[in-house]
Amino acid sequence: MNQAQAETFLSRELRMLDQRKFRDWRQLLTDDAIYWVPNGDADGDPQQHCSIVYATPPMVEDRLQRAESPFYWVGDPPIRSVHTVSNVLLERADGDSADIACNQVIYLYRENDQRRDQVLDTLPAQCEYRLRRQGDDWQIAYKKVALLNSDGLVPLLPPII
Amino acid sequence: MGHYTPDLSRPEANHASLYRDPAIFDEEMEKIFHATWVYVGHGSEVPNPGDYKTSFIGQVPVIMSRDMAGKIHVFANRCTHRGATVCPRELGHAESFTCPYHAWTYRLDGSLEAVGLPRGYNDGELDYSGLGLPVAPRVGSYRGFVFASLNADVHDFDTHIGPAKKYIDYYCDLSPTGEITVGLTGIYKHRYRGNWKAQLEGSVEGYHVWHNHRTAIDIMSKWVPIMKQYQNLPMKAYDLGFGHNIIENYTLTDEQVHERWPAEFVELLISAHGRERAMDALRHRFNIVLFPNMAILEYHVRVIRPLAADRTEVRQYHTSMVGAPAAINQRRVREHEFFYGPGGAGGPDDLATFDRIQQGMEAWTAPWVLFNRGLKSEETTPGGLRFGHHTQETQQRAPYYEYRRLMEGKAPVPSRIRLAAAG
Ligand code: FES
Ligand SMILES: [Fe+2]
């Protein structure tokens, strides 16, 4: 994987989230993938400390099942997002795997019906990925989204950020 | 905008002005939060001499510190000179607190130790003994949970906490040493645009579970199958007096205890506490509200901080069982984060709903908030506690007996509450 491929991969991945194609995003995960959004200390041990999300693929499935339900009140109306990605650093790469660090800014917006005054949420994050080659494609074996304010007030989130 | 009047709250309904009116909100701070016992923190947050935590009593910023002798003090985080906070952190360790402005320095019990450039004060201008940080006159604790009151004449802490003790014991006894930590393994911090009482009522809400949390229950029933039947379980909710109340979520049979927990853990607790106490801890799952600002739920301690009539902060302090096997605590981490936090499968639906409650309450054409479900069939235990089915609204009515007592400024203890406290 080279720099251009890394950037293309991330742009495509984040576009899936922004289009709320969460099932497509799910297909990017390896069977042993970990998707992690830390809470509090971003370098803490997720086995001992609660995260905002710490999920294996079956747990991601649970999240998607919930988000597709008509009883998903947080998503009624849905939370929309725009992700921008920058500072993409290919930290390590060989033919079969790659470690990427990048910054993301995640904008979240959800209309709040009768109030009509919802402000836009802006969530800067430092992200880490471990990608693995699967045939001609790349898959996510590890994705960490360390929100800048992970120890502060975080708004209600869409199923995957 | 008016003031609180007795016609605004009845057992079966509250008037929406209790949730909307800024003048009533200010009155609540004074007559409730400044008058009764308020939860400020847990001993595990300040384990060593010199450790401190900052918190709030109503809107008063406070420091809870542990002095060199191990004693816990609670005082306002407000320099008595010109008002700056003397401590900028949530949790930490200090030998003393020095104000950033003119270096007034306070000891761990809040007393004034020194001031900057003292020679500029003439005789009689500086009274060290009268200028300590304003101390909460009453501090009480039970099993590490620390409560304080700004009211020197508040009723006795032991009476206040009495009927809740049994449940706090069940909770802490899930630890083989009987000790828990609070918040050291994670704190979720939320705000919602709604009144603090929506979360107080919502922390013991049995009626909404099957519907509002349907998506979570579907998933959760993989590890607690009886959750699927939540609304049909023969569970009760109790008014414990002083505004406190408890809802039983489910109670496991011996067989279900063994399905839920690994045998080694069950045996470990039995050898630590004896069979009866251990099985009580393993069996009973409940949420308890300690009026006015705290609740203890299966995985966390919840602290409700009123910010304005239509603005509330809620923190969920994850609890960990000291001495329990790592796998048990790890499971409690995963199960907690499954439901709670900004990305959880349950808690966010509550918060989204509280926001909608506040929006709907703008409709003055329908000003009543109803709590009459199960009022007619409500029963009383021999000890004087009101109770009903856990999907009824005994537990939503409960805080308002104390609310009315405090807001009406009469503060006579109704006889059934005195009975409840005794038994
Ligand atoms: S305001 Fe604190 S020392 Fe002056
Ligand atoms: Fe709920």
XYZ file of C-alpha atoms and ligand atoms in Angstrom:
589
model
C 0.000 0.000 0.000
C 1.261 3.435 -0.885
C 0.228 6.918 0.263
C -2.266 7.457 -2.529
C -3.904 4.077 -1.928
C -4.143 4.781 1.794
C -5.850 8.116 1.164
C -8.240 6.612 -1.347
C -9.133 3.810 1.029
C -9.932 6.242 3.851
C -11.961 8.547 1.617
C -14.028 5.623 0.403
C -14.505 4.216 3.880
C -15.619 7.535 5.337
C -17.909 8.206 2.417
C -19.772 5.005 3.278
C -20.357 6.360 6.778
C -21.473 9.747 5.487
C -23.919 8.019 3.133
C -25.056 5.832 6.049
C -24.177 2.690 4.117
C -23.282 0.946 7.350
C -23.778 -2.553 5.932
C -21.184 -1.790 3.252
C -18.878 -0.499 5.946
C -19.415 -3.712 7.909
C -18.086 -5.634 4.884
C -14.775 -3.792 5.234
C -14.071 -5.506 8.559
C -11.887 -8.581 8.920
C -13.408 -11.387 11.004
C -11.125 -10.514 13.918
C -11.530 -6.745 13.602
C -11.740 -4.376 16.542
C -13.551 -1.078 16.190
C -12.698 1.164 19.122
C -13.842 4.597 20.252
C -12.158 5.198 23.620
C -13.773 7.043 26.505
C -11.567 9.095 28.807
C -7.907 8.240 28.417
C -7.418 7.283 24.772
C -4.401 5.179 25.734
C -6.217 3.302 28.491
C -6.767 -0.449 28.552
C -10.152 -1.194 26.956
C -10.374 -4.460 28.887
C -10.392 -2.600 32.179
C -11.909 0.716 31.236
C -15.208 1.521 29.564
C -15.069 2.769 26.005
C -17.622 4.696 24.010
C -17.561 1.744 21.615
C -15.421 -1.366 21.732
C -16.780 -3.796 19.179
C -15.992 -6.994 17.343
C -17.841 -7.727 14.057
C -20.760 -9.506 15.825
C -21.111 -6.474 18.106
C -21.062 -4.236 15.032
C -23.884 -6.405 13.642
C -25.852 -5.756 16.838
C -25.320 -2.027 16.428
C -26.533 -2.112 12.839
C -29.559 -4.227 13.700
C -30.465 -1.633 16.319
C -29.915 1.269 13.936
C -32.218 -0.309 11.361
C -35.051 -0.698 13.838
C -38.058 1.642 13.902
C -37.493 1.755 17.682
C -34.122 3.505 17.327
C -35.076 6.830 18.903
C -31.640 8.426 18.746
C -31.776 8.027 14.985
C -35.282 9.420 14.594
C -34.610 11.588 12.651
C -31.219 10.140 11.630
C -27.886 11.606 12.628
C -26.128 12.845 9.513
C -22.365 13.117 9.266
C -19.523 14.518 7.244
C -16.054 13.157 7.820
C -12.969 14.931 6.600
C -9.600 13.208 6.762
C -6.160 14.773 6.805
C -2.554 14.270 7.967
C -2.604 10.762 6.555
C 0.564 9.060 7.630
C 1.430 5.627 6.345
C 3.317 4.480 9.406
C 4.157 1.012 8.222
C 3.271 -0.892 5.095
C 4.172 -4.068 3.314
C 2.377 -6.073 0.672
C -0.175 -7.523 3.090
C -0.802 -4.997 5.805
C -0.530 -1.334 6.622
C -0.735 0.886 9.680
C -2.171 4.331 9.081
C -2.480 7.307 11.404
C -4.661 10.228 10.412
C -6.732 13.073 11.753
C -10.424 13.235 11.152
C -12.970 15.911 11.790
C -16.428 14.450 12.184
C -19.379 16.786 11.848
C -22.668 15.495 13.194
C -26.086 16.943 12.707
C -29.540 15.751 13.589
C -32.649 17.806 13.108
C -34.411 18.065 16.401
C -37.946 18.411 15.185
C -39.943 20.952 17.186
C -37.033 22.988 18.466
C -35.552 23.756 15.055
C -32.378 25.148 16.508
C -29.965 22.219 16.742
C -26.337 23.224 16.505
C -23.803 21.265 14.498
C -21.462 19.045 16.498
C -17.795 19.083 15.556
C -15.686 16.183 16.753
C -11.978 16.223 15.924
C -10.295 12.849 16.328
C -6.953 11.168 16.022
C -7.445 7.872 14.266
C -5.433 4.727 13.787
C -6.051 1.936 11.318
C -4.552 -1.421 10.679
C -5.469 -2.648 7.224
C -4.986 -6.116 5.834
C -4.947 -7.190 2.193
C -7.777 -9.509 1.234
C -7.346 -10.491 -2.419
C -7.437 -7.284 -4.421
C -9.033 -5.315 -1.617
C -8.019 -4.023 1.753
C -9.921 -4.647 4.956
C -9.970 -3.014 8.381
C -8.489 -5.186 11.128
C -8.386 -2.322 13.613
C -9.899 1.124 13.705
C -9.486 3.489 16.618
C -11.230 6.840 16.762
C -9.780 8.820 19.667
C -12.034 11.851 19.988
C -10.296 14.993 21.174
C -12.995 15.349 23.830
C -13.290 11.673 24.734
C -13.078 12.677 28.414
C -15.667 15.429 28.039
C -19.141 15.937 26.691
C -19.683 13.799 23.627
C -23.005 14.128 21.781
C -25.172 11.102 21.024
C -23.497 9.239 18.191
C -24.564 7.388 15.050
C -23.983 3.584 15.072
C -20.515 3.929 13.574
C -18.430 7.100 13.538
C -42.980 32.956 35.911
C -44.210 32.244 39.357
C -43.256 30.494 42.511
C -43.953 27.041 43.745
C -47.431 26.614 45.146
C -48.890 23.407 46.621
C -51.443 23.025 43.821
C -48.606 22.356 41.338
C -47.781 18.881 42.621
C -50.161 16.115 43.618
C -49.509 12.390 44.013
C -51.028 11.685 40.610
C -49.598 14.603 38.608
C -47.097 17.446 38.441
C -47.692 20.728 36.713
C -45.298 21.346 33.819
C -44.114 24.587 35.394
C -42.073 22.405 37.760
C -40.017 21.442 34.713
C -39.955 24.777 32.903
C -40.062 27.708 35.289
C -36.666 29.306 36.103
C -38.055 30.813 39.323
C -39.158 27.386 40.540
C -35.767 26.010 39.543
C -34.029 28.593 41.755
C -36.397 27.711 44.565
C -35.539 24.017 44.153
C -31.833 24.782 44.486
C -32.458 26.614 47.731
C -35.141 24.461 49.304
C -33.941 21.060 48.114
C -30.292 21.045 47.068
C -29.158 23.449 49.775
C -31.393 21.930 52.404
C -31.098 18.175 52.295
C -28.380 15.554 51.840
C -26.731 15.582 48.420
C -24.386 12.934 46.991
C -20.903 14.339 46.326
C -18.661 11.372 45.626
C -17.263 8.035 46.637
C -14.303 7.260 48.877
C -12.604 5.283 46.106
C -12.188 8.523 44.155
C -10.022 9.926 46.963
C -8.292 6.818 48.335
C -5.236 8.510 49.894
C -4.598 11.472 52.189
C -4.344 14.596 50.032
C -6.606 13.209 47.307
C -9.496 15.357 46.211
C -12.397 15.460 43.843
C -14.483 18.408 42.729
C -18.231 18.104 42.568
C -21.412 20.110 43.091
C -24.111 20.571 45.674
C -26.845 21.960 43.484
C -24.950 24.666 41.649
C -22.391 25.219 44.391
C -18.974 23.985 43.240
C -17.399 21.922 46.003
C -14.207 20.063 46.769
C -14.298 16.741 48.571
C -10.873 16.131 50.078
C -9.249 13.558 52.301
C -7.031 15.064 54.993
C -3.825 13.583 56.376
C -5.775 11.703 59.036
C -7.991 10.127 56.362
C -11.065 12.199 57.168
C -13.250 13.456 54.320
C -14.184 17.135 54.141
C -16.493 18.945 51.757
C -16.185 22.688 51.178
C -16.960 25.244 48.493
C -14.430 25.654 45.695
C -14.554 29.402 46.074
C -11.730 31.561 47.326
C -13.041 33.637 50.208
C -10.991 36.601 48.996
C -12.488 37.441 45.646
C -14.136 34.326 44.459
C -11.867 32.312 42.151
C -12.005 28.554 42.329
C -8.962 27.271 44.185
C -8.857 23.938 42.370
C -9.200 23.537 38.587
C -9.280 19.750 38.287
C -11.869 17.056 38.644
C -9.682 14.576 40.466
C -6.224 14.957 41.908
C -3.799 15.111 44.790
C -2.669 18.211 46.682
C -1.070 19.213 49.955
C -3.080 22.409 49.972
C -5.110 24.546 47.587
C -3.586 27.824 46.440
C -5.713 30.397 44.673
C -4.207 31.532 41.362
C -5.069 35.186 41.954
C -3.357 36.354 45.175
C -2.054 33.091 46.601
C -4.434 32.559 49.467
C -3.711 29.009 50.507
C -6.146 26.594 52.127
C -5.530 23.357 54.015
C -7.123 20.011 53.152
C -9.926 20.730 55.640
C -10.654 24.057 53.936
C -9.118 26.286 56.627
C -7.036 29.290 55.565
C -3.337 28.681 56.050
C -1.663 31.677 54.414
C -2.265 34.639 52.127
C -0.001 36.319 49.564
C 1.950 39.431 50.697
C 0.420 39.365 54.210
C 2.169 42.555 55.357
C -0.192 44.655 53.228
C -3.007 43.816 55.654
C -3.263 46.018 58.725
C -4.234 44.677 62.114
C -7.839 43.544 62.123
C -8.169 43.369 58.342
C -7.531 39.664 57.988
C -9.307 37.093 60.136
C -7.740 33.732 59.288
C -10.228 31.747 61.333
C -13.247 33.253 59.592
C -11.915 33.028 56.069
C -11.620 29.312 55.439
C -13.386 27.867 52.413
C -17.092 27.590 53.293
C -17.480 24.101 54.686
C -20.538 21.889 54.267
C -21.580 21.561 57.910
C -22.747 17.965 57.607
C -21.027 15.021 55.918
C -22.246 11.444 56.071
C -21.224 8.279 54.324
C -22.312 4.711 53.861
C -20.099 2.046 52.294
C -17.969 4.713 50.661
C -20.811 6.815 49.254
C -20.314 10.333 50.598
C -23.169 12.769 51.046
C -23.010 16.318 52.346
C -25.484 18.958 53.369
C -25.199 22.720 53.377
C -27.889 22.713 56.054
C -26.560 22.285 59.581
C -30.056 21.386 60.778
C -30.714 18.691 58.198
C -32.131 15.431 59.560
C -29.700 12.786 60.684
C -27.837 10.939 57.899
C -28.467 7.473 59.254
C -32.218 8.063 59.195
C -31.910 9.512 55.714
C -30.124 6.533 54.222
C -31.753 3.873 56.429
C -34.128 1.979 54.115
C -31.634 2.230 51.221
C -28.883 0.423 53.120
C -30.111 -3.034 52.254
C -29.797 -2.323 48.541
C -26.435 -0.602 48.821
C -25.279 -3.729 50.652
C -26.529 -5.987 47.855
C -24.654 -3.803 45.412
C -21.303 -3.660 47.196
C -21.391 -7.319 48.157
C -20.943 -8.289 44.522
C -17.335 -7.547 45.434
C -15.670 -10.298 47.454
C -14.031 -7.643 49.646
C -17.250 -5.651 49.861
C -15.503 -2.703 48.247
C -16.208 -1.067 44.929
C -14.560 1.686 42.934
C -16.672 4.403 41.360
C -15.696 6.097 38.115
C -12.114 4.871 38.043
C -13.005 2.560 35.146
C -14.864 5.145 33.121
C -17.227 8.102 33.300
C -19.762 8.950 30.631
C -20.676 12.614 30.637
C -23.892 13.853 29.087
C -26.038 16.905 28.923
C -29.594 17.105 27.765
C -31.949 19.978 27.157
C -34.470 19.084 29.779
C -35.255 19.316 33.473
C -33.264 17.356 36.063
C -36.380 15.637 37.352
C -36.869 13.870 34.011
C -33.689 11.911 34.751
C -34.648 11.439 38.389
C -37.931 9.857 37.289
C -36.240 8.108 34.373
C -33.612 6.335 36.466
C -36.234 3.986 37.907
C -38.630 3.889 34.982
C -40.108 0.445 34.562
C -42.907 1.401 32.219
C -40.741 2.484 29.253
C -38.302 -0.410 29.113
C -40.145 -2.780 26.742
C -40.799 0.012 24.224
C -38.148 2.728 24.540
C -35.357 0.146 24.927
C -36.736 -2.501 22.617
C -33.604 -2.497 20.454
C -31.368 -2.956 23.495
C -33.524 -5.643 25.110
C -33.411 -7.720 21.928
C -29.625 -7.834 22.135
C -29.278 -7.939 25.923
C -31.519 -10.948 26.293
C -28.630 -12.971 24.884
C -26.992 -12.763 28.302
C -30.013 -12.067 30.502
C -32.844 -14.019 28.846
C -35.494 -12.915 31.350
C -35.069 -9.289 30.218
C -37.269 -10.239 27.267
C -40.107 -10.660 29.771
C -39.332 -7.478 31.720
C -42.875 -6.098 31.685
C -44.367 -9.421 32.817
C -41.987 -10.175 35.685
C -43.563 -10.101 39.160
C -41.219 -7.323 40.239
C -41.969 -4.419 42.538
C -40.915 -0.835 43.019
C -40.805 0.794 46.460
C -40.967 4.283 47.912
C -38.183 4.305 50.519
C -39.038 7.686 52.051
C -37.137 10.993 51.830
C -37.718 10.852 48.067
C -35.653 7.685 47.660
C -37.056 4.774 45.730
C -36.060 1.484 44.184
C -37.201 -0.550 41.226
C -36.498 -4.260 41.014
C -35.431 -5.040 37.455
C -35.277 -8.770 37.898
C -34.454 -11.288 40.583
C -32.686 -14.484 39.634
C -33.438 -17.947 40.957
C -30.488 -19.991 42.199
C -30.432 -21.753 38.863
C -30.447 -18.492 36.928
C -27.661 -17.146 39.131
C -25.535 -20.052 37.966
C -26.440 -19.431 34.347
C -25.527 -15.778 34.669
C -22.299 -16.079 36.675
C -19.367 -18.511 36.456
C -19.291 -21.073 39.275
C -15.879 -19.865 40.528
C -17.250 -16.376 41.056
C -20.321 -17.637 42.903
C -18.097 -19.797 45.128
C -15.689 -16.914 45.720
C -18.527 -14.679 46.928
C -19.989 -17.434 49.115
C -16.655 -18.037 50.793
C -16.209 -14.279 51.289
C -19.681 -13.370 52.591
C -21.462 -16.604 53.458
C -24.137 -18.124 51.246
C -27.073 -15.890 52.102
C -25.319 -12.562 51.627
C -23.553 -13.771 48.501
C -26.744 -15.059 46.889
C -28.552 -11.814 47.732
C -25.852 -9.878 45.912
C -25.963 -12.178 42.896
C -29.724 -12.418 42.718
C -31.047 -8.884 43.011
C -30.852 -6.468 40.093
C -32.441 -3.099 40.729
C -32.038 0.629 40.233
C -32.168 2.827 43.297
C -32.625 6.598 43.401
C -31.265 8.542 46.327
C -33.071 11.839 46.180
C -32.272 14.384 44.882
C -29.240 13.767 42.696
C -28.017 10.214 42.612
C -28.924 6.757 41.437
C -27.161 3.410 41.576
C -27.773 1.124 38.629
C -26.394 -2.283 37.755
C -23.100 -1.018 36.326
C -22.834 2.588 37.374
C -23.483 5.375 39.814
C -25.461 8.144 38.182
C -25.122 11.736 39.260
C -27.699 14.280 38.176
C -26.597 17.894 38.150
C -29.275 20.501 37.483
C -27.936 23.356 35.345
C -31.138 25.266 34.598
C -34.842 24.496 34.400
C -34.258 23.105 30.910
C -30.650 21.939 31.122
C -29.157 18.977 32.983
C -25.849 17.188 33.224
C -25.821 13.443 33.855
C -22.705 11.477 34.636
C -22.495 7.715 34.691
C -19.609 6.536 36.867
C -18.821 2.927 36.036
C -18.317 0.732 39.086
C -15.760 -2.016 39.459
C -15.798 -4.801 42.022
C -12.583 -4.856 44.056
C -11.194 -8.366 44.372
C -13.453 -9.873 41.712
C -11.804 -11.919 38.939
C -10.618 -9.798 36.015
C -13.024 -11.603 33.702
C -16.002 -10.535 35.834
C -14.997 -6.889 35.859
C -14.229 -7.055 32.165
C -17.690 -8.403 31.510
C -19.155 -5.551 33.562
C -17.187 -3.116 31.392
C -18.552 -4.600 28.152
C -22.138 -4.873 29.400
C -22.102 -1.317 30.724
C -20.753 0.198 27.534
C -23.233 -1.865 25.522
C -26.153 0.028 27.072
C -24.731 3.350 28.233
C -22.516 6.157 26.995
C -23.022 8.321 23.919
C -22.650 5.287 21.653
C -24.639 2.836 23.761
C -27.733 0.887 22.781
C -29.987 2.099 25.597
C -28.992 5.250 27.466
C -28.982 7.486 24.381
C -32.631 6.668 23.710
C -33.487 7.920 27.204
C -31.578 11.150 26.654
C -33.136 11.703 23.243
C -36.513 11.188 24.901
C -35.823 13.641 27.752
C -35.087 16.228 25.089
C -38.460 15.532 23.516
C -40.202 15.706 26.903
C -38.924 19.225 27.399
C -40.044 20.213 23.913
C -43.504 18.783 24.449
C -43.909 20.536 27.783
C -44.047 23.851 25.958
C -47.665 22.939 25.279
C -49.372 24.935 28.021
C -52.714 23.752 26.792
C -51.946 20.391 28.462
C -49.896 21.278 31.515
C -50.080 18.076 33.576
C -47.420 15.366 33.816
C -49.140 12.181 34.924
C -48.032 9.680 37.544
C -51.313 7.980 38.329
C -50.487 4.554 36.888
C -51.084 2.025 39.640
C -52.079 4.609 42.240
C -55.296 2.803 43.085
C -53.659 -0.576 43.504
C -50.649 0.756 45.416
C -49.979 -1.176 48.598
C -47.987 -0.569 51.755
C -45.542 -2.945 53.411
C -45.906 -3.697 57.130
C -42.977 -1.293 57.585
C -44.910 1.495 55.833
C -43.291 1.539 52.382
C -45.542 2.221 49.413
C -45.082 -0.243 46.586
C -46.516 -1.322 43.259
C -45.626 -3.354 40.176
C -42.357 -2.221 38.637
C -44.073 -1.004 35.456
C -46.424 1.173 37.494
C -45.508 4.614 38.816
C -44.967 4.271 42.574
C -41.322 5.116 42.004
C -42.148 8.234 39.989
C -44.525 9.430 42.689
C -42.035 8.720 45.459
C -39.650 11.693 45.055
C -42.496 14.164 45.111
C -43.656 13.417 48.644
C -40.261 14.673 49.769
C -40.240 17.354 47.067
C -43.487 18.794 48.351
C -42.329 18.589 51.958
C -39.207 20.577 51.145
C -40.725 22.999 48.636
C -43.610 23.837 50.921
C -41.014 24.660 53.547
C -42.909 22.791 56.215
C -40.558 19.891 56.572
C -42.649 17.899 59.011
C -41.787 14.258 58.465
C -44.985 12.444 57.480
C -45.581 9.517 59.755
C -45.315 6.888 57.032
C -41.897 8.194 56.055
C -40.753 8.040 59.634
C -42.038 4.484 59.752
C -40.233 3.702 56.532
C -36.984 5.033 57.851
C -37.313 2.901 60.934
C -38.083 -0.305 59.175
S -9.218 35.784 44.728
Fe -8.229 34.162 45.679
S -6.509 35.071 46.539
Fe -7.555 36.745 45.709
Fe -34.246 4.048 30.027
